[in-house]
Amino acid sequence: MDSGMIGKIDKAKRYAEQLDRISFDQFEVTLTGDNSTHVVTFSDGRWSCDCGFFARRGVCSHTMALERVLGVMLPATPQPEPSAV
Ligand SMILES: [Zn+2]
């Protein structure tokens, strides 16, 4: 392997350990829930999920699960009011 590629791999390892370098702008994922499969999307800092709970509350176990997985890689988003949770 050439030295140029070795340098790139070293940099990739460092980037992969520094999650605050990465921010998701938009994506769509399929999440297999206990009862059915849901499509969750994230765009312009806003979540969307096709489940009924999200339609009523604007947050659900599926979006919260992805927030836990992605952590600092998500831009800061406003949290729901505590009274609405
Ligand atoms: Zn959901």
PDB file of C-alpha atoms and ligand atoms in Angstrom:
ATOM      1  CA  MET A   1       0.000   0.000   0.000  1.00  0.00           C
ATOM      2  CA  ASP A   2       1.344   3.422  -0.869  1.00  0.00           C
ATOM      3  CA  SER A   3       2.108   6.010   1.795  1.00  0.00           C
ATOM      4  CA  GLY A   4      -0.630   8.297   0.499  1.00  0.00           C
ATOM      5  CA  MET A   5      -3.298   5.675   1.175  1.00  0.00           C
ATOM      6  CA  ILE A   6      -1.844   4.861   4.605  1.00  0.00           C
ATOM      7  CA  GLY A   7      -2.137   8.521   5.525  1.00  0.00           C
ATOM      8  CA  LYS A   8      -5.757   8.618   4.370  1.00  0.00           C
ATOM      9  CA  ILE A   9      -6.629   5.514   6.399  1.00  0.00           C
ATOM     10  CA  ASP A  10      -5.030   7.015   9.508  1.00  0.00           C
ATOM     11  CA  LYS A  11      -7.027  10.187   9.002  1.00  0.00           C
ATOM     12  CA  ALA A  12     -10.229   8.190   8.486  1.00  0.00           C
ATOM     13  CA  LYS A  13      -9.669   6.355  11.787  1.00  0.00           C
ATOM     14  CA  ARG A  14      -9.176   9.670  13.589  1.00  0.00           C
ATOM     15  CA  TYR A  15     -12.281  11.218  12.010  1.00  0.00           C
ATOM     16  CA  ALA A  16     -14.357   8.155  12.875  1.00  0.00           C
ATOM     17  CA  GLU A  17     -13.427   8.563  16.547  1.00  0.00           C
ATOM     18  CA  GLN A  18     -14.283  12.277  16.604  1.00  0.00           C
ATOM     19  CA  LEU A  19     -18.041  12.152  16.107  1.00  0.00           C
ATOM     20  CA  ASP A  20     -18.493  15.887  16.546  1.00  0.00           C
ATOM     21  CA  ARG A  21     -16.903  16.290  13.125  1.00  0.00           C
ATOM     22  CA  ILE A  22     -19.914  14.566  11.565  1.00  0.00           C
ATOM     23  CA  SER A  23     -23.381  16.074  11.310  1.00  0.00           C
ATOM     24  CA  PHE A  24     -26.361  14.505   9.600  1.00  0.00           C
ATOM     25  CA  ASP A  25     -28.315  16.978   7.472  1.00  0.00           C
ATOM     26  CA  GLN A  26     -30.946  14.605   6.160  1.00  0.00           C
ATOM     27  CA  PHE A  27     -31.610  10.898   5.998  1.00  0.00           C
ATOM     28  CA  GLU A  28     -34.310   8.257   5.867  1.00  0.00           C
ATOM     29  CA  VAL A  29     -34.142   5.023   7.819  1.00  0.00           C
ATOM     30  CA  THR A  30     -36.348   1.993   8.288  1.00  0.00           C
ATOM     31  CA  LEU A  31     -36.751   0.958  11.902  1.00  0.00           C
ATOM     32  CA  THR A  32     -38.155  -2.458  12.755  1.00  0.00           C
ATOM     33  CA  GLY A  33     -40.327  -1.927  15.806  1.00  0.00           C
ATOM     34  CA  ASP A  34     -41.869  -4.564  18.056  1.00  0.00           C
ATOM     35  CA  ASN A  35     -45.198  -4.359  16.215  1.00  0.00           C
ATOM     36  CA  SER A  36     -44.409  -3.026  12.757  1.00  0.00           C
ATOM     37  CA  THR A  37     -41.798  -1.368  10.597  1.00  0.00           C
ATOM     38  CA  HIS A  38     -41.568   2.426  10.465  1.00  0.00           C
ATOM     39  CA  VAL A  39     -39.924   4.917   8.152  1.00  0.00           C
ATOM     40  CA  VAL A  40     -38.219   7.751  10.020  1.00  0.00           C
ATOM     41  CA  THR A  41     -36.881  10.782   8.196  1.00  0.00           C
ATOM     42  CA  PHE A  42     -34.760  13.727   9.306  1.00  0.00           C
ATOM     43  CA  SER A  43     -34.483  16.916   7.249  1.00  0.00           C
ATOM     44  CA  ASP A  44     -33.757  20.573   8.082  1.00  0.00           C
ATOM     45  CA  GLY A  45     -33.488  19.665  11.767  1.00  0.00           C
ATOM     46  CA  ARG A  46     -36.965  18.159  11.861  1.00  0.00           C
ATOM     47  CA  TRP A  47     -38.001  14.570  12.524  1.00  0.00           C
ATOM     48  CA  SER A  48     -40.822  12.700  10.881  1.00  0.00           C
ATOM     49  CA  CYS A  49     -42.141   9.198  11.477  1.00  0.00           C
ATOM     50  CA  ASP A  50     -45.057   7.363   9.921  1.00  0.00           C
ATOM     51  CA  CYS A  51     -46.315   5.983  13.241  1.00  0.00           C
ATOM     52  CA  GLY A  52     -49.514   7.154  14.906  1.00  0.00           C
ATOM     53  CA  PHE A  53     -47.813   8.282  18.113  1.00  0.00           C
ATOM     54  CA  PHE A  54     -45.553  10.672  16.215  1.00  0.00           C
ATOM     55  CA  ALA A  55     -48.576  12.109  14.372  1.00  0.00           C
ATOM     56  CA  ARG A  56     -50.149  13.018  17.721  1.00  0.00           C
ATOM     57  CA  ARG A  57     -47.072  14.005  19.756  1.00  0.00           C
ATOM     58  CA  GLY A  58     -44.336  15.018  17.306  1.00  0.00           C
ATOM     59  CA  VAL A  59     -41.934  12.562  18.904  1.00  0.00           C
ATOM     60  CA  CYS A  60     -41.960   8.787  19.312  1.00  0.00           C
ATOM     61  CA  SER A  61     -39.847   5.855  20.412  1.00  0.00           C
ATOM     62  CA  HIS A  62     -38.454   5.556  16.881  1.00  0.00           C
ATOM     63  CA  THR A  63     -37.161   9.132  16.647  1.00  0.00           C
ATOM     64  CA  MET A  64     -35.881   8.963  20.222  1.00  0.00           C
ATOM     65  CA  ALA A  65     -34.017   5.724  19.461  1.00  0.00           C
ATOM     66  CA  LEU A  66     -32.268   7.361  16.520  1.00  0.00           C
ATOM     67  CA  GLU A  67     -31.403  10.408  18.620  1.00  0.00           C
ATOM     68  CA  ARG A  68     -29.684   8.049  21.048  1.00  0.00           C
ATOM     69  CA  VAL A  69     -27.797   6.288  18.270  1.00  0.00           C
ATOM     70  CA  LEU A  70     -26.651   9.433  16.462  1.00  0.00           C
ATOM     71  CA  GLY A  71     -26.053  11.618  19.518  1.00  0.00           C
ATOM     72  CA  VAL A  72     -23.702  14.525  18.835  1.00  0.00           C
ATOM     73  CA  MET A  73     -23.917  13.919  15.086  1.00  0.00           C
ATOM     74  CA  LEU A  74     -27.382  15.494  15.054  1.00  0.00           C
ATOM     75  CA  PRO A  75     -27.758  19.262  15.011  1.00  0.00           C
ATOM     76  CA  ALA A  76     -29.299  20.697  18.164  1.00  0.00           C
ATOM     77  CA  THR A  77     -33.078  20.565  17.845  1.00  0.00           C
ATOM     78  CA  PRO A  78     -35.714  22.094  20.075  1.00  0.00           C
ATOM     79  CA  GLN A  79     -37.048  19.610  22.605  1.00  0.00           C
ATOM     80  CA  PRO A  80     -40.778  19.232  23.260  1.00  0.00           C
ATOM     81  CA  GLU A  81     -42.151  21.110  26.234  1.00  0.00           C
ATOM     82  CA  PRO A  82     -42.031  18.948  29.388  1.00  0.00           C
ATOM     83  CA  SER A  83     -45.797  19.399  29.811  1.00  0.00           C
ATOM     84  CA  ALA A  84     -46.374  17.845  26.371  1.00  0.00           C
ATOM     85  CA  VAL A  85     -44.337  14.704  27.067  1.00  0.00           C
TER      86      VAL A  85
HETATM   87 ZN    ZN B   1     -42.526   6.549  15.291  1.00  0.00          ZN
END
